[in-house]
Coordinates of C-alpha atoms in Angstrom, one line a residue:
M1 CA 6.8 -2.2 -13.5
A2 CA 6.2 -4.4 -10.4
A3 CA 9.4 -6.2 -11.2
Y4 CA 11.2 -8.8 -9.0
N5 CA 13.9 -6.4 -7.9
I6 CA 15.4 -2.7 -9.0
Q7 CA 18.0 -4.4 -11.3
D8 CA 14.7 -6.4 -13.4
A9 CA 13.5 -3.1 -13.7
L10 CA 16.8 -2.0 -14.8
I11 CA 17.2 -4.3 -17.1
W12 CA 13.5 -3.7 -18.6
K13 CA 14.1 -0.1 -18.5
E14 CA 16.9 -0.4 -20.7
K15 CA 15.5 -2.8 -23.1
I16 CA 12.4 -0.7 -23.9
E17 CA 14.3 2.7 -24.3
F18 CA 16.3 0.6 -27.0
V19 CA 12.9 -0.2 -28.6
I20 CA 12.0 3.7 -28.3
D21 CA 14.9 4.8 -29.9
Q22 CA 15.0 2.4 -32.9
Q23 CA 11.7 3.7 -34.0
D24 CA 12.8 7.2 -32.7
G25 CA 15.5 6.9 -35.8
S26 CA 13.1 5.1 -38.0
A27 CA 10.6 8.1 -37.7
T28 CA 13.2 10.7 -38.0
D29 CA 13.9 9.3 -41.9
V30 CA 10.2 10.5 -42.6
G31 CA 10.5 13.5 -40.5
N32 CA 7.3 13.5 -38.6
T33 CA 8.5 12.2 -35.6
T34 CA 6.8 13.9 -32.2
F35 CA 8.3 13.7 -28.8
V36 CA 6.2 13.7 -25.7
S37 CA 7.2 14.7 -22.1
R38 CA 5.4 14.4 -18.8
D39 CA 6.3 17.2 -16.2
L40 CA 4.4 16.2 -13.0
G41 CA 1.3 15.6 -15.0
S42 CA 1.7 17.8 -17.5
E43 CA 2.1 17.1 -21.3
M44 CA 4.5 19.3 -23.5
E45 CA 4.6 18.1 -27.8
R46 CA 7.0 19.8 -29.9
D47 CA 7.3 18.9 -33.1
A48 CA 11.2 17.6 -34.5
S49 CA 12.5 19.1 -37.6
S50 CA 11.8 17.5 -41.1
S51 CA 15.8 17.1 -41.5
S52 CA 17.0 14.1 -42.6
Q53 CA 20.3 14.5 -40.7
E54 CA 20.8 11.6 -38.3
R55 CA 20.2 13.2 -34.7
H56 CA 21.8 12.1 -31.7
P57 CA 20.6 12.1 -28.0
E58 CA 23.8 13.7 -26.6
D59 CA 22.5 16.9 -28.9
E60 CA 18.7 16.3 -28.2
E61 CA 19.1 16.6 -24.2
E62 CA 21.4 19.3 -24.4
S63 CA 19.3 21.7 -26.8
D64 CA 15.9 20.6 -24.8
P65 CA 16.2 18.9 -21.4
T66 CA 12.8 18.3 -21.4
L67 CA 13.4 15.4 -24.3
A68 CA 16.0 13.3 -21.5
R69 CA 14.3 10.3 -19.5
G70 CA 14.7 10.8 -16.1
P71 CA 15.9 8.1 -14.7
T72 CA 14.3 8.7 -11.6
I73 CA 11.7 6.2 -9.4
G74 CA 8.8 8.9 -9.4
N75 CA 7.8 11.9 -11.2
G76 CA 9.8 14.5 -12.6
P77 CA 10.1 17.7 -11.1
P78 CA 7.9 20.7 -10.8
E79 CA 8.8 23.4 -13.5
S80 CA 9.6 25.8 -11.2
I81 CA 11.9 23.7 -10.0
P82 CA 15.5 24.4 -11.7
D83 CA 17.5 20.8 -11.5
W84 CA 20.7 21.9 -11.0
T85 CA 21.9 18.6 -10.9
R86 CA 21.7 18.3 -14.4
D87 CA 22.9 21.6 -15.3
Q88 CA 26.1 21.4 -14.0
I89 CA 27.0 18.6 -16.4
S90 CA 26.3 20.3 -19.5
P91 CA 28.5 23.8 -20.2
K92 CA 25.4 26.2 -18.9
Q93 CA 27.3 26.0 -15.3
H94 CA 30.7 27.0 -14.4
W95 CA 32.2 26.5 -10.9
R96 CA 35.1 27.9 -9.6
L97 CA 37.2 27.0 -6.5
V98 CA 37.4 29.6 -4.0
R99 CA 38.8 28.4 -0.6
C100 CA 38.4 24.6 1.2
Q101 CA 37.2 24.7 5.1
N102 CA 36.4 22.3 7.4
G103 CA 37.3 19.5 4.6
L104 CA 34.9 20.9 2.4
R105 CA 35.4 22.3 -1.3
I106 CA 33.5 25.7 -1.5
F107 CA 32.8 26.5 -5.1
E108 CA 31.6 29.8 -6.6
E109 CA 29.5 29.9 -10.2
L110 CA 31.3 31.3 -12.5
L111 CA 29.4 33.7 -15.1
E112 CA 30.8 35.2 -18.1
V113 CA 29.3 38.5 -17.9
D114 CA 31.5 41.8 -17.1
Y115 CA 28.4 43.5 -14.8
L116 CA 26.1 42.2 -12.4
P117 CA 23.5 43.8 -10.4
R118 CA 23.8 44.7 -6.4
S119 CA 20.7 42.5 -5.8
Y120 CA 21.7 39.1 -8.0
S121 CA 23.3 36.9 -5.8
K122 CA 25.3 33.7 -6.9
A123 CA 25.5 30.6 -6.6
M124 CA 27.4 28.6 -4.5
K125 CA 27.9 24.7 -3.7
A126 CA 29.7 23.0 -1.4
V127 CA 31.5 19.5 -1.8
G128 CA 32.5 17.3 1.1
A129 CA 32.4 13.5 1.1
V130 CA 30.5 11.4 4.0
D131 CA 31.6 7.6 5.1
A132 CA 27.7 6.7 5.5
T133 CA 25.1 5.1 3.1
C134 CA 23.0 7.5 0.3
E135 CA 20.3 6.0 1.9
A136 CA 21.4 7.2 5.5
I137 CA 22.7 10.8 4.4
F138 CA 19.2 10.8 2.7
E139 CA 17.1 10.7 5.7
L140 CA 18.7 12.6 7.5
I141 CA 18.7 15.5 5.0
M142 CA 14.9 14.6 5.2
S143 CA 14.5 15.1 8.7
M144 CA 13.3 18.4 10.3
D145 CA 12.8 18.0 13.7
V146 CA 15.5 17.7 16.8
T147 CA 17.9 15.8 15.1
R148 CA 18.5 18.2 12.4
F149 CA 20.2 20.6 15.1
E150 CA 23.3 17.9 15.5
W151 CA 24.7 19.1 12.0
D152 CA 22.6 21.9 10.9
C153 CA 23.9 25.5 12.4
S154 CA 21.5 27.3 10.4
F155 CA 18.5 25.5 11.4
Q156 CA 16.3 26.9 14.2
Y157 CA 12.8 25.9 13.3
G158 CA 10.9 23.8 10.1
S159 CA 7.2 22.6 9.3
L160 CA 5.1 21.5 6.9
V161 CA 2.7 23.4 4.8
E162 CA 1.6 21.1 2.4
E163 CA 1.9 17.9 1.0
V164 CA 1.3 17.7 -2.6
D165 CA 2.7 14.5 -2.9
G166 CA 4.8 11.5 -2.3
H167 CA 8.1 13.7 -3.8
T168 CA 7.3 16.9 -3.4
A169 CA 6.0 19.5 0.0
V170 CA 6.0 22.9 1.1
L171 CA 8.2 23.3 3.9
Y172 CA 8.4 26.6 6.2
H173 CA 11.5 27.1 7.8
R174 CA 13.2 29.5 10.1
L175 CA 17.2 30.0 10.2
Q176 CA 19.4 30.8 12.7
L177 CA 22.1 33.5 11.6
Q178 CA 24.0 34.7 14.1
W179 CA 25.4 37.8 13.1
C180 CA 24.4 40.7 14.3
S181 CA 21.7 39.9 15.5
M182 CA 21.0 43.6 17.9
F183 CA 21.0 44.5 14.6
V184 CA 19.6 42.1 11.5
W185 CA 16.3 40.7 12.0
P186 CA 16.0 36.6 11.6
R187 CA 15.2 35.4 8.6
D188 CA 12.7 32.5 7.7
L189 CA 11.8 30.5 4.1
C190 CA 8.6 29.3 2.4
Y191 CA 9.3 26.9 -0.3
I192 CA 9.3 23.5 -2.2
R193 CA 10.9 20.6 -2.0
Y194 CA 11.4 17.7 -4.4
W195 CA 13.3 14.7 -4.1
R196 CA 13.8 11.9 -6.2
R197 CA 16.2 8.6 -6.6
N198 CA 18.6 7.8 -9.6
D199 CA 19.0 4.5 -10.9
D200 CA 22.4 4.5 -9.9
G201 CA 21.5 4.8 -6.0
S202 CA 21.8 8.9 -6.2
Y203 CA 19.2 11.2 -4.6
V204 CA 18.6 14.4 -5.8
V205 CA 16.8 17.2 -3.2
L206 CA 15.8 20.4 -4.8
F207 CA 14.8 23.4 -2.9
R208 CA 13.1 26.7 -4.1
S209 CA 11.3 29.5 -2.8
R210 CA 7.1 29.7 -3.0
Q211 CA 4.4 31.9 -2.2
H212 CA 1.8 29.9 -0.2
P213 CA -1.6 31.1 1.2
N214 CA -1.1 29.4 4.7
C215 CA 2.9 30.6 4.9
G216 CA 2.5 34.5 4.8
S217 CA 4.9 36.8 6.1
Q218 CA 5.8 36.5 10.2
P219 CA 6.1 39.4 12.2
G220 CA 9.6 39.8 13.2
F221 CA 11.0 37.8 10.2
V222 CA 12.6 39.2 7.0
R223 CA 11.6 36.3 4.2
A224 CA 14.5 35.3 2.0
H225 CA 14.8 33.6 -1.0
I226 CA 15.8 30.7 -2.6
E227 CA 16.7 31.4 -5.9
S228 CA 18.0 27.6 -6.0
G229 CA 19.0 24.7 -3.8
G230 CA 19.4 21.5 -2.5
F231 CA 21.2 18.1 -2.4
K232 CA 23.1 15.8 -4.5
I233 CA 24.0 12.7 -2.4
S234 CA 25.9 10.0 -5.0
P235 CA 27.9 6.5 -4.2
L236 CA 31.2 6.4 -4.1
K237 CA 33.9 3.4 -4.4
P238 CA 33.7 1.8 -0.1
H239 CA 36.8 3.3 1.6
N240 CA 38.5 1.5 4.8
G241 CA 35.4 -1.6 4.2
R242 CA 33.2 1.8 4.8
P243 CA 30.2 3.2 2.4
H244 CA 31.7 6.1 0.5
T245 CA 29.7 8.8 -0.6
Q246 CA 29.7 12.3 -2.5
V247 CA 27.8 15.1 -1.3
Q248 CA 27.0 18.2 -3.1
H249 CA 25.3 21.0 -0.9
L250 CA 24.2 24.4 -3.1
M251 CA 22.3 27.1 -2.7
Q252 CA 21.4 30.8 -4.4
I253 CA 19.9 32.4 -1.6
D254 CA 18.9 36.7 -1.7
L255 CA 18.4 36.9 2.1
K256 CA 16.5 39.7 1.3
G257 CA 16.9 43.6 3.8
W258 CA 18.7 46.3 4.1
F259 CA 21.4 44.8 5.7
V260 CA 22.1 43.1 2.8
R261 CA 22.9 46.1 0.0
Y262 CA 25.3 47.7 2.1
F263 CA 27.0 44.8 3.7
P264 CA 27.6 42.1 1.2
S265 CA 29.5 40.4 4.1
F266 CA 26.6 39.4 5.8
Q267 CA 25.0 37.5 2.6
Q268 CA 28.3 35.5 2.0
H269 CA 28.8 34.8 5.8
C270 CA 25.5 33.1 6.2
L271 CA 25.6 31.2 3.2
L272 CA 28.4 29.7 4.2
Q273 CA 26.8 28.7 7.7
M274 CA 24.2 27.0 5.5
L275 CA 26.8 24.8 3.3
N276 CA 29.0 23.8 6.4
S277 CA 26.1 21.3 7.0
V278 CA 28.0 18.8 4.7
A279 CA 30.6 19.3 7.6
G280 CA 28.1 18.3 10.1
I281 CA 26.8 15.7 8.3
R282 CA 30.4 14.1 7.7
D283 CA 31.1 14.5 11.5
L284 CA 28.4 13.3 12.3
F285 CA 28.4 9.6 11.2
S286 CA 31.8 9.6 11.6
Q287 CA 31.5 9.9 14.9
T288 CA 28.3 7.4 15.3
D289 CA 28.6 3.9 13.9
E290 CA 24.6 3.4 13.4
I291 CA 22.4 7.3 13.3
C292 CA 18.4 5.9 13.4
T293 CA 16.6 8.7 12.6
A294 CA 13.0 8.8 12.0
P295 CA 12.4 12.2 9.9
R296 CA 9.4 14.0 11.6
I297 CA 8.6 17.0 10.5
P298 CA 5.8 18.9 12.6
I299 CA 2.7 19.6 10.4
M300 CA 1.8 23.6 10.1
V301 CA -1.6 24.5 8.1
S302 CA -1.5 28.0 8.5
V303 CA 1.1 30.7 8.9
A304 CA -0.8 33.3 7.3
S305 CA 0.2 36.8 8.3
D306 CA -2.8 39.1 8.5
G307 CA -5.8 38.5 11.5
S308 CA -8.9 37.7 8.5
S309 CA -6.4 34.6 7.3
R310 CA -5.5 33.5 10.6
K311 CA -9.5 33.7 11.2
E312 CA -10.5 32.0 7.9
H313 CA -8.1 29.2 8.6
K314 CA -8.8 28.7 12.3
T315 CA -11.1 25.7 11.9
Q316 CA -8.8 23.9 9.3
E317 CA -5.9 23.9 12.2
I318 CA -4.7 20.4 13.3
S319 CA -1.9 19.9 16.1
F320 CA 0.3 17.2 15.3
Q321 CA 2.8 16.7 18.0
A322 CA 6.7 16.7 16.8
S323 CA 6.9 12.9 17.4
Q324 CA 4.6 12.5 14.2
S325 CA 6.4 10.8 11.6
L326 CA 6.7 11.1 7.8
D327 CA 5.4 8.0 7.3
Q328 CA 1.6 9.2 8.6
V329 CA 2.5 11.7 6.5
F330 CA 2.6 10.3 3.3
S331 CA 0.3 7.3 3.7
D332 CA -2.6 8.7 1.7
N333 CA -0.1 9.2 -1.0
R334 CA 1.4 5.9 -0.7
H335 CA -1.7 3.5 -1.1
P336 CA -4.9 3.7 -3.4
V337 CA -5.6 1.0 -2.4
I338 CA -5.3 1.1 1.2
L339 CA -8.5 1.8 3.4
D340 CA -7.9 3.6 6.7
D341 CA -10.1 3.8 9.6
D342 CA -11.8 6.8 8.5
T343 CA -12.9 6.3 5.1
D344 CA -16.4 6.4 3.5
E345 CA -17.0 2.8 4.1
D346 CA -17.6 3.5 7.8
E347 CA -19.3 6.1 6.8
D348 CA -21.8 4.1 5.1
N349 CA -21.8 1.6 8.1
Q350 CA -22.6 4.7 10.2
G351 CA -26.4 5.0 9.9
H352 CA -26.8 1.6 10.6
D353 CA -24.5 1.7 13.8
T354 CA -27.2 3.9 15.0
E355 CA -29.8 1.9 14.4
E356 CA -28.1 -1.4 16.2
E357 CA -27.2 1.3 19.1
G358 CA -30.3 1.8 20.0
Q359 CA -31.2 -1.4 20.4
T360 CA -28.0 -2.8 22.7
T361 CA -29.5 -3.6 26.2
K362 CA -27.9 -3.4 29.5
T363 CA -27.9 -6.9 29.5
G364 CA -26.3 -7.3 25.8
T365 CA -23.6 -4.2 26.7
N366 CA -22.4 -6.6 30.2
T367 CA -22.0 -9.5 28.1
K368 CA -19.7 -7.8 25.7
Q369 CA -18.0 -6.0 28.4
T370 CA -17.6 -9.7 30.3
D371 CA -16.3 -11.2 27.0
L372 CA -13.7 -8.7 26.7
D373 CA -12.2 -9.7 30.6
E374 CA -12.4 -13.0 29.6
E375 CA -8.5 -13.7 28.5
T376 CA -7.4 -16.3 26.4
S377 CA -7.1 -19.7 27.9
S378 CA -4.0 -20.4 28.4
F379 CA -2.2 -24.1 26.7
D380 CA 0.7 -25.6 26.7
T381 CA 2.0 -24.4 23.1
S382 CA 5.7 -26.8 23.8
C383 CA 3.8 -29.0 20.9
F384 CA 3.7 -26.7 18.1
S385 CA 6.6 -26.2 16.1
G386 CA 8.0 -24.2 12.6
N387 CA 11.1 -23.3 10.9
L388 CA 11.4 -20.1 11.9
R389 CA 12.7 -19.7 15.5
R390 CA 11.0 -17.6 18.2
D391 CA 13.5 -15.5 19.7
D392 CA 12.1 -12.7 22.3
S393 CA 15.2 -11.1 22.9
E394 CA 16.0 -7.7 21.3
N395 CA 18.6 -8.4 18.3
G396 CA 17.2 -11.4 17.2
R397 CA 18.1 -12.2 13.7
N398 CA 16.2 -14.3 11.7
C399 CA 13.1 -15.2 14.1
F400 CA 9.8 -14.0 14.8
K401 CA 8.1 -12.4 18.4
V402 CA 5.3 -11.4 19.9
P403 CA 4.8 -7.5 20.2
D404 CA 3.4 -6.5 22.7
G405 CA -0.7 -5.6 22.0
N406 CA -0.6 -2.1 23.2
M407 CA 1.5 -1.1 20.6
F408 CA -1.5 -1.0 18.2
K409 CA -4.5 1.0 18.3
V410 CA -8.1 -0.5 17.4
R411 CA -11.4 1.2 17.4
G412 CA -12.8 1.6 21.1
E413 CA -16.5 1.5 22.4
N414 CA -17.5 4.9 21.1
F415 CA -15.5 4.5 17.9
F416 CA -19.3 5.8 16.4
K417 CA -19.6 8.8 18.5
D418 CA -15.8 10.5 18.4
K419 CA -13.5 8.4 16.5
S420 CA -11.8 7.1 19.4
K421 CA -9.0 4.2 19.4
I422 CA -7.6 2.5 21.9
P423 CA -4.8 0.2 22.8
A424 CA -5.5 -3.1 21.5
G425 CA -4.0 -5.3 24.8
K426 CA -4.5 -8.9 24.5
F427 CA -5.2 -11.2 21.7
L428 CA -7.5 -12.9 20.7
M429 CA -5.9 -16.1 19.7
E430 CA -2.1 -17.3 20.5
L431 CA 0.8 -17.0 17.6
V432 CA 2.1 -20.7 18.1
A433 CA 4.5 -21.5 15.2
V434 CA 5.9 -19.6 12.0
D435 CA 6.4 -21.2 8.8
W436 CA 9.1 -20.3 6.4
L437 CA 8.8 -22.0 3.2
K438 CA 10.0 -22.0 -0.5
S439 CA 8.7 -24.0 -3.5
T440 CA 8.9 -23.8 -7.3
K441 CA 5.1 -23.1 -7.8
R442 CA 2.6 -21.1 -5.6
M443 CA 2.1 -22.7 -2.1
D444 CA -1.9 -23.0 -1.9
H445 CA -3.2 -25.2 1.2
V446 CA -0.3 -25.5 3.2
V447 CA -2.9 -26.6 6.1
M448 CA -2.4 -30.3 4.7
R449 CA 1.4 -30.5 5.2
P450 CA 2.3 -33.5 7.5
G451 CA 2.8 -32.1 11.3
C452 CA 2.6 -28.6 11.1
A453 CA 0.7 -26.7 13.5
A454 CA -2.4 -26.7 12.4
Q455 CA -2.6 -30.3 11.7
V456 CA -1.2 -30.6 15.5
A457 CA -3.9 -28.3 17.1
S458 CA -6.7 -30.2 15.0
E459 CA -5.3 -33.0 16.3
K460 CA -5.7 -31.7 20.3
G461 CA -9.1 -30.4 19.7
F462 CA -7.9 -26.7 19.1
F463 CA -8.8 -24.1 16.3
S464 CA -6.6 -23.0 13.7
L465 CA -6.3 -19.6 11.8
V466 CA -3.6 -19.9 9.3
V467 CA -2.1 -16.4 7.2
N468 CA -0.1 -18.1 4.5
L469 CA 1.0 -14.8 2.8
Q470 CA 2.5 -15.7 -0.6
I471 CA 5.2 -14.1 -2.0
P472 CA 5.4 -15.0 -5.9
G473 CA 8.9 -14.3 -8.1
A474 CA 11.4 -16.9 -9.7
T475 CA 11.1 -18.9 -6.7
N476 CA 7.5 -18.9 -4.9
Y477 CA 8.2 -18.2 -1.1
S478 CA 5.5 -18.4 2.0
M479 CA 5.6 -16.8 5.4
V480 CA 3.1 -18.8 7.3
F481 CA 1.3 -17.9 10.2
Y482 CA -0.5 -20.3 12.5
Y483 CA -2.6 -18.9 15.8
V484 CA -4.5 -21.2 17.8
K485 CA -7.6 -20.6 20.2
K486 CA -9.0 -23.7 21.8
Q487 CA -12.4 -23.3 21.0
L488 CA -14.7 -20.3 19.4
E489 CA -17.2 -18.4 20.9
P490 CA -20.8 -18.9 19.3
G491 CA -21.9 -16.0 18.5
S492 CA -18.5 -13.7 18.6
L493 CA -16.9 -11.7 15.4
L494 CA -14.4 -14.6 15.1
Q495 CA -16.6 -17.5 15.3
R496 CA -18.7 -15.3 12.3
F497 CA -15.8 -14.6 10.3
A498 CA -14.5 -18.7 10.4
D499 CA -17.9 -19.4 9.0
G500 CA -19.0 -16.7 7.3
D501 CA -18.7 -15.9 3.3
D502 CA -15.7 -15.0 1.2
E503 CA -17.4 -11.9 0.3
F504 CA -18.1 -11.0 4.0
R505 CA -14.2 -12.2 4.9
N506 CA -13.0 -10.3 2.1
C507 CA -14.7 -7.0 4.4
R508 CA -13.6 -7.7 7.8
L509 CA -10.2 -8.7 7.4
K510 CA -7.7 -6.2 8.6
L511 CA -4.1 -5.5 8.4
I512 CA -1.9 -3.1 10.1
P513 CA 1.7 -2.8 9.3
S514 CA 4.6 -1.5 11.0
V515 CA 8.2 -1.2 9.6
P516 CA 10.1 -0.5 13.3
K517 CA 13.2 -0.8 11.6
G518 CA 14.4 0.0 8.3
S519 CA 15.3 2.7 5.7
W520 CA 12.9 5.6 5.3
I521 CA 12.0 4.6 1.8
V522 CA 10.8 1.0 3.0
R523 CA 9.2 2.6 5.7
Q524 CA 7.3 5.3 3.5
S525 CA 6.2 2.3 1.0
V526 CA 5.4 0.2 3.3
G527 CA 3.7 2.8 5.7
S528 CA 1.2 1.8 8.7
T529 CA -2.2 2.1 7.1
P530 CA -4.7 -0.2 8.6
C531 CA -5.7 -2.2 5.3
L532 CA -8.4 -4.2 4.3
L533 CA -6.7 -7.5 2.8
G534 CA -9.6 -8.9 0.9
K535 CA -9.8 -5.3 -1.0
A536 CA -6.1 -4.8 -2.0
V537 CA -5.0 -8.3 -2.9
D538 CA -6.6 -11.6 -3.8
C539 CA -7.4 -13.7 -0.3
S540 CA -8.6 -17.5 -0.7
Y541 CA -9.8 -18.6 2.2
I542 CA -10.3 -22.9 3.0
R543 CA -12.7 -23.8 6.0
G544 CA -11.7 -27.5 7.2
N545 CA -12.9 -29.0 10.2
K546 CA -10.7 -27.1 12.7
Y547 CA -9.7 -24.7 10.9
L548 CA -9.3 -21.3 8.3
E549 CA -6.4 -21.1 6.3
I550 CA -6.3 -17.5 4.1
D551 CA -3.7 -17.4 1.1
V552 CA -2.9 -14.1 0.5
D553 CA -1.9 -13.5 -3.2
I554 CA 0.6 -10.7 -2.5
G555 CA 1.7 -10.9 -6.2
S556 CA -2.1 -10.3 -7.4
S557 CA -1.7 -6.4 -6.7
A558 CA 0.9 -4.0 -8.9
V559 CA 0.8 -1.3 -5.7
A560 CA 1.7 -4.3 -3.5
N561 CA 4.2 -6.4 -5.6
G562 CA 6.0 -3.2 -6.3
V563 CA 6.3 -2.3 -2.4
L564 CA 7.5 -6.0 -2.0
G565 CA 10.2 -5.8 -4.7
L566 CA 11.6 -3.1 -2.7
V567 CA 10.9 -4.7 0.3
F568 CA 12.7 -7.7 -0.6
G569 CA 16.0 -6.1 -1.8
V570 CA 16.9 -5.4 2.3
L571 CA 14.5 -7.7 3.6
T572 CA 17.6 -8.7 5.9
S573 CA 17.9 -5.3 7.6
L574 CA 13.9 -4.8 8.5
V575 CA 12.2 -5.5 11.2
V576 CA 8.6 -5.8 10.4
D577 CA 5.5 -6.4 12.4
M578 CA 1.9 -6.7 11.5
A579 CA -1.6 -7.5 13.7
F580 CA -4.5 -9.3 11.8
L581 CA -8.0 -8.1 13.2
I582 CA -11.5 -8.2 11.9
Q583 CA -12.9 -4.8 11.7
A584 CA -15.7 -4.3 14.1
V585 CA -18.8 -2.3 11.4
T586 CA -21.7 -2.1 14.2
A587 CA -21.2 -0.7 17.7
D588 CA -22.2 -3.8 19.0
E589 CA -19.0 -5.3 17.6
L590 CA -17.0 -2.8 19.5
P591 CA -14.7 -2.6 21.0
E592 CA -12.0 -4.2 18.3
R593 CA -10.1 -6.7 19.5
L594 CA -7.0 -8.3 17.6
V595 CA -6.9 -11.8 16.6
G596 CA -2.9 -11.9 16.6
A597 CA 0.1 -9.9 15.8
I598 CA 3.6 -11.0 15.2
R599 CA 6.8 -9.7 14.5
L600 CA 9.4 -10.6 11.7
A601 CA 13.0 -9.5 12.7
H602 CA 15.8 -9.6 10.2
V603 CA 14.8 -12.7 8.2
E604 CA 17.0 -14.2 5.4
L605 CA 15.7 -15.7 2.1
S606 CA 18.3 -18.8 2.9
S607 CA 16.0 -19.8 5.8
A608 CA 13.2 -20.7 3.8
I609 CA 12.9 -25.0 2.9
L610 CA 12.0 -26.0 0.0
V611 CA 9.1 -28.2 0.3
D612 CA 7.0 -29.7 -2.5
L613 CA 3.2 -29.3 -1.8
A614 CA 2.6 -31.5 -4.9
E615 CA 3.3 -34.9 -2.9
T616 CA 1.4 -33.5 0.0
P617 CA -1.9 -36.1 0.3
E618 CA -5.4 -33.9 0.1
E619 CA -7.9 -33.8 2.7
E620 CA -11.0 -35.8 1.8

C-alpha cells in the first residue's frame, strides 16, 4: 500500500476490510453475492447461496478456506501446498501429546478412524520456545548452507533447483539419517517451499514434495515424499527481558523403500530426528548472544537422473559458489524497476560500442590509462562539516564512514566483450560531509543552506556533487551527501554528466546498494542489484556555478516507497552501503570509476536537525 510503516498499513487494511464486510452484508440481502479469491495468480469464483439468512465470517472461513483474507505480506501458497498452520485452528485436525524430550513437546496427529493402511504415515510436530526474535529464527531456518549443520542434525546437503518467485522456491535436500546405514540407503527430497509473514509478526514456512525435470532421482538415494510439513514461528511475551518465540515444526513424510514397510521404527526414529531441529535452534540461540546468518543456497540447475537429460541441461548449468547469497538470487523478482548491468539497455548500446571500439586509437588508449592512474588530488577536508559525524571504527553508531572502493564491482575495460567486472578502486570525488535533515515539507535545493559543505567548496573554487535523498512522510527527511573535487577534467565522463541535459543524466547515474548488516527481509527488499536512479525514481538536477545538486524523490516510486517503509522501521539496526557512478555505455568510457561511496551505520531519526528552507535566500 506504500504506507509509511507496517502499522499504518494495518490500519488501512482494517478499514478496507470493514468497508468490504459492509458491502458483503448488503449484497447478501439481495442474494447475488460473488466471492473472488486469488491464490498465486489463479482466480476462483463461486456464487453465494441465495439464502436470506445472515452469514457469519467464521462460518464462511470454515466452509471454504479460500474465502479467508490472508493476513500476509506476499501471495498465498500454491494449491499443491497444504497450509497446516490454519488447519490446526479449525476442528479438522487434532493433536495428542505423545512424549516430551529435549525440552520439546512432541505431538501426533489424532485421526478418528479405525483402520489405517500400512503405508500411511501420521503427521507429527514438535513445539518449543526459543529466546530469540521471529526474524532471527526465520532467517536461520531459511538458510541451507554450512550454518545449518549447527542446529539440524538431519541435514546433509541442500541446493536451489528453481526460484518461482520471492516467496516460493523448489529445493533439493539430502537427509542425514543415521539408522542402520550399512543396510539402509540414504534419503533425499525434492520439494517446494513457500513462506509468508503474517500481520501479527509470525512467520510460516510450508513444505510439500514435488517432481521437477531438473531434479530427478539420484543413484544411491531413495526419494522420500513430504506430504505436508514446515515451520510456524510465533511471537510470545518477552521472557527475562529477552524476546520469546514459539517454534512449531510439523512433518508428515513417507521415507519410502522396503525397509520402512517391515521396520516401522525406522520411520519414527528418522521423523523424531528431523523434529529435534527445534531443540537445536533453541540451544544455538541460548549459547550465542547474536547469530549473524546469511541465508545461502547453492544453485542446482540440473540433477536429472538419466544421461540424456543431463546432456540436455549441460549447457544450462551455472556454477555458483556456496557464498552466493539469496540477496542475489531473489533480486530479479524483487526489483521490477531496477536495471542490472546485463539488461537490454546494454545490448542496445553494444552495436554502437563495437563501432566506437574500432575508432579508438592507441594514443587514446594510453591517454585513458593515464587518467585512470591519476589519483584524486588531496586537499584539506577539515573545513567541511555536516551534522552527521564521521566514525571510521567498525562498531560506530549513528555515523557514516567511507567504505573501501574495492568492495564494489564495476565494468572493466573488456566489459562489452566478456562482461567482466573489476574492483572499483579509488573514487573520483571525496566525500567531505553528510547532513541529516528534517522539515515539515520536502527539501529541494539544499545547497542554498548557508554554511553547507557545497558553499564552502565553492568559495575555495572546488566543484561539488550533492546527492539529496528525499524521504517523504508526515515528517520529511533528507540525507545529503557532499562529494568534492578540485576541478572537473574537460572531456571526462563526469564533466559531460555535470554539463549534460536531464535525459543524459537519467540514463547514466547509477546506484549500487548493499545492506551488510540487517534483517533477512530488509536485505531481500533492498537487494544488491545496480540501479539507474533516473529510471527508478524522479530525479531533479540543479546545476550551479560550482556544483550539481541531484534531488532524488524516493516517494515518487511505489516500489521504492514500500521498501523505504520497511527499512525506516528498523533504521537503527541497519548498516547500509551506497556507491554512485556514471554508467559507461561505450568502449572508450571504460573502465568505470566510482564517483563516491558511503556507509551509513545505525542512523537514528532523532538525530536529524530541523531546517526551514523557505527562509533560505535563493541563488541569483
